[in-house]
Coordinates of C-alpha atoms and ligand atoms in Angstrom, one line a residue:
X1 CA 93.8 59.7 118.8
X2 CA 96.4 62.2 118.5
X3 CA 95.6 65.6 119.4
X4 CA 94.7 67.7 116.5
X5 CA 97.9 69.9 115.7
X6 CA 97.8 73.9 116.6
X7 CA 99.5 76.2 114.1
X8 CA 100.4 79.6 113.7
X9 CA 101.3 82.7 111.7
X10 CA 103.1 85.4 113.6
X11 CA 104.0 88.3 111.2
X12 CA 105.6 91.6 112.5
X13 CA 103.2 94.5 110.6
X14 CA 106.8 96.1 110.0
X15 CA 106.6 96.1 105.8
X16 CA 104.4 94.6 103.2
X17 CA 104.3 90.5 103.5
X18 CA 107.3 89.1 101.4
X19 CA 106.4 86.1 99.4
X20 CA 109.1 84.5 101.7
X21 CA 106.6 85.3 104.5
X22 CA 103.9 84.1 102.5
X23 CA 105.7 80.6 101.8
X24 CA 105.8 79.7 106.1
X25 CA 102.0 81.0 105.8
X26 CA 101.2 78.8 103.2
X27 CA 103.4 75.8 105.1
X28 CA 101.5 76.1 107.9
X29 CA 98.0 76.4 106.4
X30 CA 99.0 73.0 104.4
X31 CA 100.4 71.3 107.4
X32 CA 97.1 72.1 109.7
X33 CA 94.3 71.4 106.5
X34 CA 96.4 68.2 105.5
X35 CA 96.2 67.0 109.5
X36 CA 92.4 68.6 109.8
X37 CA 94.2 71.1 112.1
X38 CA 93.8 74.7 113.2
X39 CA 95.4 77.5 111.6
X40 CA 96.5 80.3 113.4
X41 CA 97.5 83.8 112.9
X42 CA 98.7 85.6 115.6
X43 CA 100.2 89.6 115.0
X44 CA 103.7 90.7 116.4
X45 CA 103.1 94.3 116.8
X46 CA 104.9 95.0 120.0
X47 CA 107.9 96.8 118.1
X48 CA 105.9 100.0 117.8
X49 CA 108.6 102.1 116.1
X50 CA 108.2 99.7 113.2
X51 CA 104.8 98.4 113.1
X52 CA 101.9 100.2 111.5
X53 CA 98.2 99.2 111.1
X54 CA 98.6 100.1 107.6
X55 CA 100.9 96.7 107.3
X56 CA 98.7 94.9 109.0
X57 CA 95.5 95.6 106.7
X58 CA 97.5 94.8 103.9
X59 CA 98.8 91.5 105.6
X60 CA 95.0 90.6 106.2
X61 CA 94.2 91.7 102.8
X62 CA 97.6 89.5 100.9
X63 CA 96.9 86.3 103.0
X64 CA 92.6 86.6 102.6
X65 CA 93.5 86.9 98.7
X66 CA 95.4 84.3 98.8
X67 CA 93.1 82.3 100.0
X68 CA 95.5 81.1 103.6
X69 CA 92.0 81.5 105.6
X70 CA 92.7 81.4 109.7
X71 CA 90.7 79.5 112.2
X72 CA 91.4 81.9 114.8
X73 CA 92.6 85.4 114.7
X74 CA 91.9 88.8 113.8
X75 CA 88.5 89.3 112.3
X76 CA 87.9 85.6 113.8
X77 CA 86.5 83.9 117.0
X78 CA 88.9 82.1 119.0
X79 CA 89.2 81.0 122.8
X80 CA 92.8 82.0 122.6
X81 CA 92.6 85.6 122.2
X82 CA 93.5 88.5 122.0
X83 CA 95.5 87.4 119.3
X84 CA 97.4 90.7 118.7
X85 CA 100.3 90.8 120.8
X86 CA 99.7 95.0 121.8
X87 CA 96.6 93.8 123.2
X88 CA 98.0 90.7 125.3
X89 CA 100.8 93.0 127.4
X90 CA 98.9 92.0 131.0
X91 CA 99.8 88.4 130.4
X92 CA 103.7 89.2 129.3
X93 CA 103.5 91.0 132.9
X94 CA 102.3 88.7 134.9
X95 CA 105.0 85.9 133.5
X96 CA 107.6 88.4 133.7
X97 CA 106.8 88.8 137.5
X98 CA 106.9 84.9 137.8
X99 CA 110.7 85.1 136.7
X100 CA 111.6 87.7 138.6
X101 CA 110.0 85.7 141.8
X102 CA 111.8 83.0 140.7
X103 CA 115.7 85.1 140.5
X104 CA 115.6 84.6 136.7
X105 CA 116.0 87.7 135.5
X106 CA 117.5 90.9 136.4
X107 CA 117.0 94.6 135.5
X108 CA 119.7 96.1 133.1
X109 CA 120.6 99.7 133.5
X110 CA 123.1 99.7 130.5
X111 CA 122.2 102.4 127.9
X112 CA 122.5 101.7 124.1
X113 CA 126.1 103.2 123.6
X114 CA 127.1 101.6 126.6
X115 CA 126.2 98.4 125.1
X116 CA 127.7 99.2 121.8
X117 CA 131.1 99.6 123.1
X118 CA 130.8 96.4 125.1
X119 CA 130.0 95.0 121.6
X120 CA 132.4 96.6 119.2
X121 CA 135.2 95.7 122.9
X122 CA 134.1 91.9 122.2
X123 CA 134.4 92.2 118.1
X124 CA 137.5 94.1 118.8
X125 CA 139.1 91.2 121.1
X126 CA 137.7 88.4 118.6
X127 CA 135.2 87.3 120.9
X128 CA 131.8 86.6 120.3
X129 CA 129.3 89.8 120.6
X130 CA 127.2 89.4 123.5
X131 CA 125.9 90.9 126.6
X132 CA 128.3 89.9 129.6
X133 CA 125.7 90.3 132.5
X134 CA 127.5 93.9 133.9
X135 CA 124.2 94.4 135.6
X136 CA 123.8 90.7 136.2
X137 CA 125.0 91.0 140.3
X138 CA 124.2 94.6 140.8
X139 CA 123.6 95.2 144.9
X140 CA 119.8 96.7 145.5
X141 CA 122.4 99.6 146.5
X142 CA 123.8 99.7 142.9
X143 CA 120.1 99.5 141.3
X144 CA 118.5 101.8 143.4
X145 CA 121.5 104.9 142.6
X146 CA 120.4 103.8 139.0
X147 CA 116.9 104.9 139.6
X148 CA 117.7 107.7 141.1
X149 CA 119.5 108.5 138.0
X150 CA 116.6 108.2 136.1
X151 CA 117.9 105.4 134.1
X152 CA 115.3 103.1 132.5
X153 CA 115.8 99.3 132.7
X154 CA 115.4 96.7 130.7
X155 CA 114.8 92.8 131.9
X156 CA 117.5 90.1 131.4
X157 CA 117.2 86.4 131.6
X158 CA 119.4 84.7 133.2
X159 CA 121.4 82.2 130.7
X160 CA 122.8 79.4 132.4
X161 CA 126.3 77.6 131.1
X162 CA 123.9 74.4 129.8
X163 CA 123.8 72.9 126.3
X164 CA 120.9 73.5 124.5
X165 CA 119.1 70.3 122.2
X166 CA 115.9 70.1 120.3
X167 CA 114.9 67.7 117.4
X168 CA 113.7 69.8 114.4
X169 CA 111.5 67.9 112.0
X170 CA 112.8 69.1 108.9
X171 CA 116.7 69.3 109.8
X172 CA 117.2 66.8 112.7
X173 CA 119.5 66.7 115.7
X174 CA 120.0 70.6 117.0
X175 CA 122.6 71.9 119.3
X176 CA 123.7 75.4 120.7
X177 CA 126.2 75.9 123.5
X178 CA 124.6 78.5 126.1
X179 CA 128.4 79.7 126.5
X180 CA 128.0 81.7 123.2
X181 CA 124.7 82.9 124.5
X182 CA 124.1 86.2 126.8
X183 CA 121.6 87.4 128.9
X184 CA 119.0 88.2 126.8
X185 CA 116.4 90.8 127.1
X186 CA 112.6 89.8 127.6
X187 CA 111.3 93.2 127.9
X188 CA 112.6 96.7 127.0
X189 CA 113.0 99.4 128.7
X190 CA 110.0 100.9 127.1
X191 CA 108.6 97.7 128.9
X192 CA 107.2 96.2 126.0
X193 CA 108.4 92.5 125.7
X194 CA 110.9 91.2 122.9
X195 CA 109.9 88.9 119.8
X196 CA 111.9 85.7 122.2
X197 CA 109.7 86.6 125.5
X198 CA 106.4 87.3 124.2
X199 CA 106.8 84.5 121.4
X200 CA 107.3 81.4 124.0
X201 CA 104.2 82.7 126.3
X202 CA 101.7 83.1 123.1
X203 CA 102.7 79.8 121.6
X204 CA 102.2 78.0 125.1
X205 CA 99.3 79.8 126.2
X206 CA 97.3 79.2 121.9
X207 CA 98.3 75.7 122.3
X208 CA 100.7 75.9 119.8
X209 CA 102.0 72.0 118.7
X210 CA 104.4 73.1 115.8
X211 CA 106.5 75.8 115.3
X212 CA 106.9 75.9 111.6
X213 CA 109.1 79.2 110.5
X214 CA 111.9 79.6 108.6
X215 CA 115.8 79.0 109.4
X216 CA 116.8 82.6 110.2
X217 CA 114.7 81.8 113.3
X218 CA 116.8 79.0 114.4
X219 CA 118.9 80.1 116.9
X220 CA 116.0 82.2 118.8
X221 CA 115.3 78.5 119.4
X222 CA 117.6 77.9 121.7
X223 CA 116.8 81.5 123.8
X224 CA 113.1 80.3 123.5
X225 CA 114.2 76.9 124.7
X226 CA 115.5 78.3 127.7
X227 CA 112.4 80.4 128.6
X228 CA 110.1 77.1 127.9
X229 CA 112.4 75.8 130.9
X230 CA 112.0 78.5 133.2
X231 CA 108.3 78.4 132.9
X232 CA 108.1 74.7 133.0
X233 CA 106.2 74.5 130.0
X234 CA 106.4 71.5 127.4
X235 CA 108.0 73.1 123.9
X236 CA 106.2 72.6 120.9
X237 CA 108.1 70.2 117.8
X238 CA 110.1 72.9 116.2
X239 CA 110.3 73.3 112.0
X240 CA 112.5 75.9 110.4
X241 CA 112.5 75.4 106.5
X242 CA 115.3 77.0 104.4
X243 CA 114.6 79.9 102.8
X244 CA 113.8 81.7 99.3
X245 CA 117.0 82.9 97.6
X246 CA 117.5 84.9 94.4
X247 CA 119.2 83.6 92.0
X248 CA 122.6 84.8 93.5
X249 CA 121.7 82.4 96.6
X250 CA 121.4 85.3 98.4
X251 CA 118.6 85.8 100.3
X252 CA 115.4 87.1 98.4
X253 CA 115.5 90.6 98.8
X254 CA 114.0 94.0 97.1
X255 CA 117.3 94.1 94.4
X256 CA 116.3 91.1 92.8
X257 CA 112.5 92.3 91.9
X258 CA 109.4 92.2 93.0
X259 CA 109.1 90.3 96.8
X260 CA 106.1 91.1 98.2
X261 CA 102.2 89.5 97.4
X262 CA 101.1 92.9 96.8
X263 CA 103.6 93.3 93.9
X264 CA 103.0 90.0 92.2
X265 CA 99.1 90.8 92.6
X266 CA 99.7 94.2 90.9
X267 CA 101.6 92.5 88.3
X268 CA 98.2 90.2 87.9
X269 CA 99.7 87.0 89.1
X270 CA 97.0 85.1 90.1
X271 CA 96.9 83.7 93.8
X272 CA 96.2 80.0 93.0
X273 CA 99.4 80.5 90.6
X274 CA 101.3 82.0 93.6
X275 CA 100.3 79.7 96.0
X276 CA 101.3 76.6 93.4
X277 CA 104.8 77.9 92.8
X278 CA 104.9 78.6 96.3
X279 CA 104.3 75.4 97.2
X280 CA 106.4 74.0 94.8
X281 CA 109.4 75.7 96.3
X282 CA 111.4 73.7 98.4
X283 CA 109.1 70.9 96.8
X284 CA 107.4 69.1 99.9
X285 CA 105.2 66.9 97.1
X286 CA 107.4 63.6 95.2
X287 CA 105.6 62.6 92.3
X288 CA 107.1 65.3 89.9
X289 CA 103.7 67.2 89.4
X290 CA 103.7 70.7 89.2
X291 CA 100.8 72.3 88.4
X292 CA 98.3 71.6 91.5
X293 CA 95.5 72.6 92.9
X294 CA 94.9 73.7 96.3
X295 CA 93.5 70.6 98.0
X296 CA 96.0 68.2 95.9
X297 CA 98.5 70.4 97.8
X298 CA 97.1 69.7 101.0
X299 CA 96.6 66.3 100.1
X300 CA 100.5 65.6 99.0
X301 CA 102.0 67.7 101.4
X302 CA 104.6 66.6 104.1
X303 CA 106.4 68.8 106.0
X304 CA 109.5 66.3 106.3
X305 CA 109.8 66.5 103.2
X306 CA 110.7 69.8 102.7
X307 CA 114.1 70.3 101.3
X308 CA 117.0 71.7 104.1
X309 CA 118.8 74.0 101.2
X310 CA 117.6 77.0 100.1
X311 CA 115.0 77.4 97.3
X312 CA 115.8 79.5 94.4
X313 CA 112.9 81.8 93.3
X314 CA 112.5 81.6 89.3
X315 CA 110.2 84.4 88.6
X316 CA 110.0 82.8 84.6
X317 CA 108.9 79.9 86.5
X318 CA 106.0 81.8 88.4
X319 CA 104.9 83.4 84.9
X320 CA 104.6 80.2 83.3
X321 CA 102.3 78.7 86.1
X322 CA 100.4 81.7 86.1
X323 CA 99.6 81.4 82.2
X324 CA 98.7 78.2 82.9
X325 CA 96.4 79.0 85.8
X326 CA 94.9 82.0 83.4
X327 CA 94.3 79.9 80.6
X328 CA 92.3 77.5 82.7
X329 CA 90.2 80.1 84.1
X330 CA 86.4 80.4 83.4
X331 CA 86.7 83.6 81.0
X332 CA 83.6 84.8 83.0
X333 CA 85.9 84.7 86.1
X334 CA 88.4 86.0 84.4
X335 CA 87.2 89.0 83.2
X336 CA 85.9 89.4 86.6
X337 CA 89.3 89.5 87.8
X338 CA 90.7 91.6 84.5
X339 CA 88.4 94.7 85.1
X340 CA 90.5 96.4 87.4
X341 CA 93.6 95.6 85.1
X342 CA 91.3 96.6 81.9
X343 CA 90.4 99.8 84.1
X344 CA 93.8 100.9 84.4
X345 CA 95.0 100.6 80.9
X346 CA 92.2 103.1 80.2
X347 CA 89.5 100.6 79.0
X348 CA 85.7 101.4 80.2
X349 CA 84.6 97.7 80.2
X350 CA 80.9 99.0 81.1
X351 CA 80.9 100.8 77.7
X352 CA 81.2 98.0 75.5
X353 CA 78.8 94.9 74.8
X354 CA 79.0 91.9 77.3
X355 CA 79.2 89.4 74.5
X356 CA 81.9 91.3 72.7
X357 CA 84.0 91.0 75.7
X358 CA 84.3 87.6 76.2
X359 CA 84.8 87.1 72.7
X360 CA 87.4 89.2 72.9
X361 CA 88.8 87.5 76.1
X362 CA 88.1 84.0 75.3
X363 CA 90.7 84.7 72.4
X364 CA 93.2 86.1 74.1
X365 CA 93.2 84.6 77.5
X366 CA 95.6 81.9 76.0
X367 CA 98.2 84.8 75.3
X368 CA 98.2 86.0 78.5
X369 CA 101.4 85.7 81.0
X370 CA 100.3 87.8 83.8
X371 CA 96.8 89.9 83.5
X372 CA 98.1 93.2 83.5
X373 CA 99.4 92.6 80.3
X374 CA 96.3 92.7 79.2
X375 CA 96.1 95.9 77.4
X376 CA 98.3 95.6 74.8
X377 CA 97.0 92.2 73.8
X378 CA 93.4 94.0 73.5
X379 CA 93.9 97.2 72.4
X380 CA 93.8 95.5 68.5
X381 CA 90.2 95.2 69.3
X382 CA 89.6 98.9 69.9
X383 CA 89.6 101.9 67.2
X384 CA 91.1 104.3 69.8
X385 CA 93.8 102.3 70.7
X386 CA 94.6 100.1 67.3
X387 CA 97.9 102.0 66.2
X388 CA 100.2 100.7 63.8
X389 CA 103.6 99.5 64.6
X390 CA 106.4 99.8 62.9
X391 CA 107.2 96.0 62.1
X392 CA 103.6 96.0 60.9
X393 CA 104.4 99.0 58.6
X394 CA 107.6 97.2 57.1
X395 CA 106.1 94.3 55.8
X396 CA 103.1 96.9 54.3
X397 CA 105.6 98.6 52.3
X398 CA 106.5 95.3 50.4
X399 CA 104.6 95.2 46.9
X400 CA 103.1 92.0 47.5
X401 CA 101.4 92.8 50.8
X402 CA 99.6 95.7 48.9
X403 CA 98.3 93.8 46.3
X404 CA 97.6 91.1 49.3
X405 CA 95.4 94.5 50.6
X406 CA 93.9 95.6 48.0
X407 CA 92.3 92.5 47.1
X408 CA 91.1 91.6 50.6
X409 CA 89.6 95.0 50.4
X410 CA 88.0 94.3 46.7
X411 CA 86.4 91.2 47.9
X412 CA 85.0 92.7 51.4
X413 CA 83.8 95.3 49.9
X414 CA 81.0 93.3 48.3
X415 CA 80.2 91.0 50.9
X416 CA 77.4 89.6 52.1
X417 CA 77.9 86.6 54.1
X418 CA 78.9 86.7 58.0
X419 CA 82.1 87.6 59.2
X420 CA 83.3 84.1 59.1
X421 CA 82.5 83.1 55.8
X422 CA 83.6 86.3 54.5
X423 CA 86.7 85.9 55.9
X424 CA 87.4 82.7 54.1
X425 CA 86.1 83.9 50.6
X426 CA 88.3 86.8 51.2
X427 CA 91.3 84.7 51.5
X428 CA 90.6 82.6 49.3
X429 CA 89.9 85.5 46.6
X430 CA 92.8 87.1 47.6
X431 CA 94.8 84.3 47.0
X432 CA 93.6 83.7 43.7
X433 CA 94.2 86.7 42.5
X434 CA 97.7 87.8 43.7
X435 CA 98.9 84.3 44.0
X436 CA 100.4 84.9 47.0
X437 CA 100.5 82.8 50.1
X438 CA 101.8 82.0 53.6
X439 CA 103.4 84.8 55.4
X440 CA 103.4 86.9 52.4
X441 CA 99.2 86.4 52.7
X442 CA 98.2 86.2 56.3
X443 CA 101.1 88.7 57.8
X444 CA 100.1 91.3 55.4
X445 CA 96.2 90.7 56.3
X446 CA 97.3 90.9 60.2
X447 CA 99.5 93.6 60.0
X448 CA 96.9 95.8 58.3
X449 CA 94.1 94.5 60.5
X450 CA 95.6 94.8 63.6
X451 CA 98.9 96.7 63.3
X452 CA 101.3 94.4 64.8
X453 CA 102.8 90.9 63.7
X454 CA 101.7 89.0 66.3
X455 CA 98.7 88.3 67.7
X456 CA 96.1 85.6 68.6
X457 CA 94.4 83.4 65.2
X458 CA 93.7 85.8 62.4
X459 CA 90.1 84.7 61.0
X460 CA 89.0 85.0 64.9
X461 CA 90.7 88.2 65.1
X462 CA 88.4 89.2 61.8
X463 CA 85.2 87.7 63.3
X464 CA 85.1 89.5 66.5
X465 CA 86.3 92.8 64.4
X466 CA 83.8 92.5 61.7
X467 CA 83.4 94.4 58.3
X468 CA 83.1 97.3 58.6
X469 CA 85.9 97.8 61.3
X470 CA 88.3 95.6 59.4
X471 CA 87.4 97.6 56.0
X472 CA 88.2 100.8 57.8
X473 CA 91.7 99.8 58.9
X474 CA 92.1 98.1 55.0
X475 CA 90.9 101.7 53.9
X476 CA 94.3 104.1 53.9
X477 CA 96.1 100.9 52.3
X478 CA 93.8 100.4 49.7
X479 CA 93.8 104.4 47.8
Ligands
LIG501 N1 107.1 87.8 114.3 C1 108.1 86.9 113.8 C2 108.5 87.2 112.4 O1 107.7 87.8 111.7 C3 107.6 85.5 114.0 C4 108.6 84.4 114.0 C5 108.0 83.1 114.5 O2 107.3 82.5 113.7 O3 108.3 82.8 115.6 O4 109.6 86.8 112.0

């Protein structure tokens, strides 16, 4: 039996986690649940100008709401660990020092602008950018008047002239000529070790089987490839899947909207909705289907099928998913989920009746595009917040919606039955008497009722208001 496959995460905590970030999360979660896998998440802090634990709460946070649980990790168990890569820096030394006992790498004395000039030299020239090994054959001589200098050093693998190959499972037959590649650095003159360094050594040492990530990390591939060889270690199958793209093609970035989890959660996007359109991206499932649960995702999803060109991100498409996914929700769970959004559009949903709520909910729910909408879909259900609009004051002016009023009002007045059956009579009365019907009826009973012209069915808008509230509102219309 094949050996269970080993996946991992491996965010920087450099910036809130982009939904593009989200989207390898999610391929790799699916890929390891699908194969009864592991899932792994693994954090790239070692750039410590850029990362902040601040990020990396959030990151927990995003990928635990969206429900991409690890198997080992932070806040997990794991025979792997640490599984932070600030905490793993001993084992980056101890490989470092088998390369440099093996003449594979060589300190590099050059500063910044120094290697700046050497690039803008190269762009200058039309040559390729790259490092072009000055410190490559220093004498001890050389290196040790650098010390004395005080100059820090970096580390530098050796590239060898070779042609670099690997199969990736999603785009096929790869190729990179070393030529175009220079020595790279494995660890900074800070003597933390770069993404390429620390990357190959985690993956090896977690067991890693598939590298699934997206295309912008191909051609660390081929450096990566190079230190697998050094070490002697077996690479892992390699996956890089295209990428999200606005609409422009370009990549999906901050000027096209919201990016980030924590943006579309503000928004009240729900995360099975995310995950779905997510998911759907790129579509890795055939049979056309596209609104789909969590384990029919895991179920339908192969990795080889993912598409090679990029994915345009529809946001419409998001919001329609995500009404769908709202209007299937149990309203209990939903108003679980809507307090927060209820709570700050200035509605205190301890202060009103249980009952009333989900009344009020069950009704709307179906209206609903993303939750924090939902204050102005409610606020016709509460005195301090009803206001009229001024559509809703236009069609009040007309003479037939004030007879329409005044006769609702006549008949309520002297009810006696239950909101629903009042209702009914009402109309019915009302329609009797002024003859009117249609639009001219209902949007003059709507627009009084609830100040706006549009809005979720009218009798169930009259039951949950009632009477006496609706016979206030009919009130200034009606002298
Ligand atoms: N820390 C890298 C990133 O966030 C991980 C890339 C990889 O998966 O190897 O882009």
């Amino acid at each position: 039996m094949a050996p269970k496959p080993r996946v991992r995460f491996a965010p920087s905590p450099t910036g809130e986690l982009h939904v593009g970030n989200a989207r390898t999360a999610l391929f790799n979660w699916m890929f390891a649940r699908h194969h009864g896998g592991y899932f792994i998440l693994r954090i790239e802090d070692t750039d410590e100008s850029r990362s902040a634990l601040s990020y990396q709460v959030n990151l927990l946070n995003d990928l635990s709401w969206l429900g991409l649980d690890w198997d080992e990790g932070p806040q997990k168990k794991g025979s792997y660990g640490p599984y932070k890569q600030s905490e793993r820096l001993d084992i980056y030394n101890e490989h470092l020092q088998k390369l440099i006992d093996a003449d594979l790498v060589y300190p590099c004395y050059c500063t910044e602008e120094e290697l700046e000039e050497e690039r803008q030299a190269l762009i200058l020239s039309k040559r390729m950018p790259r490092y072009m090994g000055k410190c490559r054959n220093l004498t001890a001589d050389e290196r040790k008047q650098r010390e004395i200098e005080g100059r820090k050093h970096s580390f530098r693998f050796k590239v060898q002239p070779q042609v670099i190959e690997f199969e990736d499972l999603i785009r096929g037959a790869m190729k990179f000529e070393g030529e175009a590649i220079g020595d790279f650095i494995i660890v900074r003159s800070n003597g933390m070790p770069s993404y390429n360094f620390a990357v190959v050594i985690d993956d090896q040492l977690m067991g890693i089987t598939h590298v699934i990530r997206g295309e912008d990390h191909l051609s660390n591939t081929a450096l990566q490839l190079m230190l697998y060889k050094a070490f002697g270690f077996v690479p892992p199958t390699f996956v890089h899947h295209s990428l999200i793209l606005g609409k422009d093609r370009a990549k999906l970035g901050k000027r096209h909207g919201s990016v980030s989890v924590g943006e579309f959660r503000k928004q009240g996007i729900l995360p099975e909705a995310l995950i779905n359109y997510l998911g759907l991206l790129g579509s890795s499932f055939t049979d056309g289907r596209e609104v789909l649960s969590r384990e029919e995702m895991i179920e339908g999803f192969v990795l080889e099928r993912a598409s090679k060109s990029g994915a345009i991100f529809d946001e419409e498409k998001l919001h329609w998913l995500n009404a769908i996914y709202i209007r299937n929700c149990k309203t209990e769970d939903l108003i679980e989920r809507l307090k927060p959004f209820l709570e700050q559009a200035g509605y205190k949903t301890d202060a009103v009746d249980a009952k009333w709520l989900y009344e009020v909910i069950e009704l709307v729910k179906t209206q609903l595009t993303t939750l924090a909408e939902i204050g102005s879909h409610i606020d016709i259900f509460f005195d301090d917040k009803y206001i009229m609009t001024a559509e809703a004051k236009e069609i009040l002016k007309k003479d037939t919606a004030c007879q329409v009023v005044k006769a609702f009002a006549e008949y309520l007045n002297t009810a006696a039955g239950n909101p629903q059956e009042n209702y009914l009579a009402a109309i019915k009365y009302t329609k009797e008497k002024t003859g009117a019907k249609g639009k001219d009826l209902f949007m003059s009973i709507r627009a009084v009722l609830t100040g706006k012209v549009h809005g979720p069915e009218l009798d169930k808008v009259f039951v949950i208001l009632g009477n006496d509230t609706a016979l206030k509102r009919l009130k200034p219309f009606t002298d």
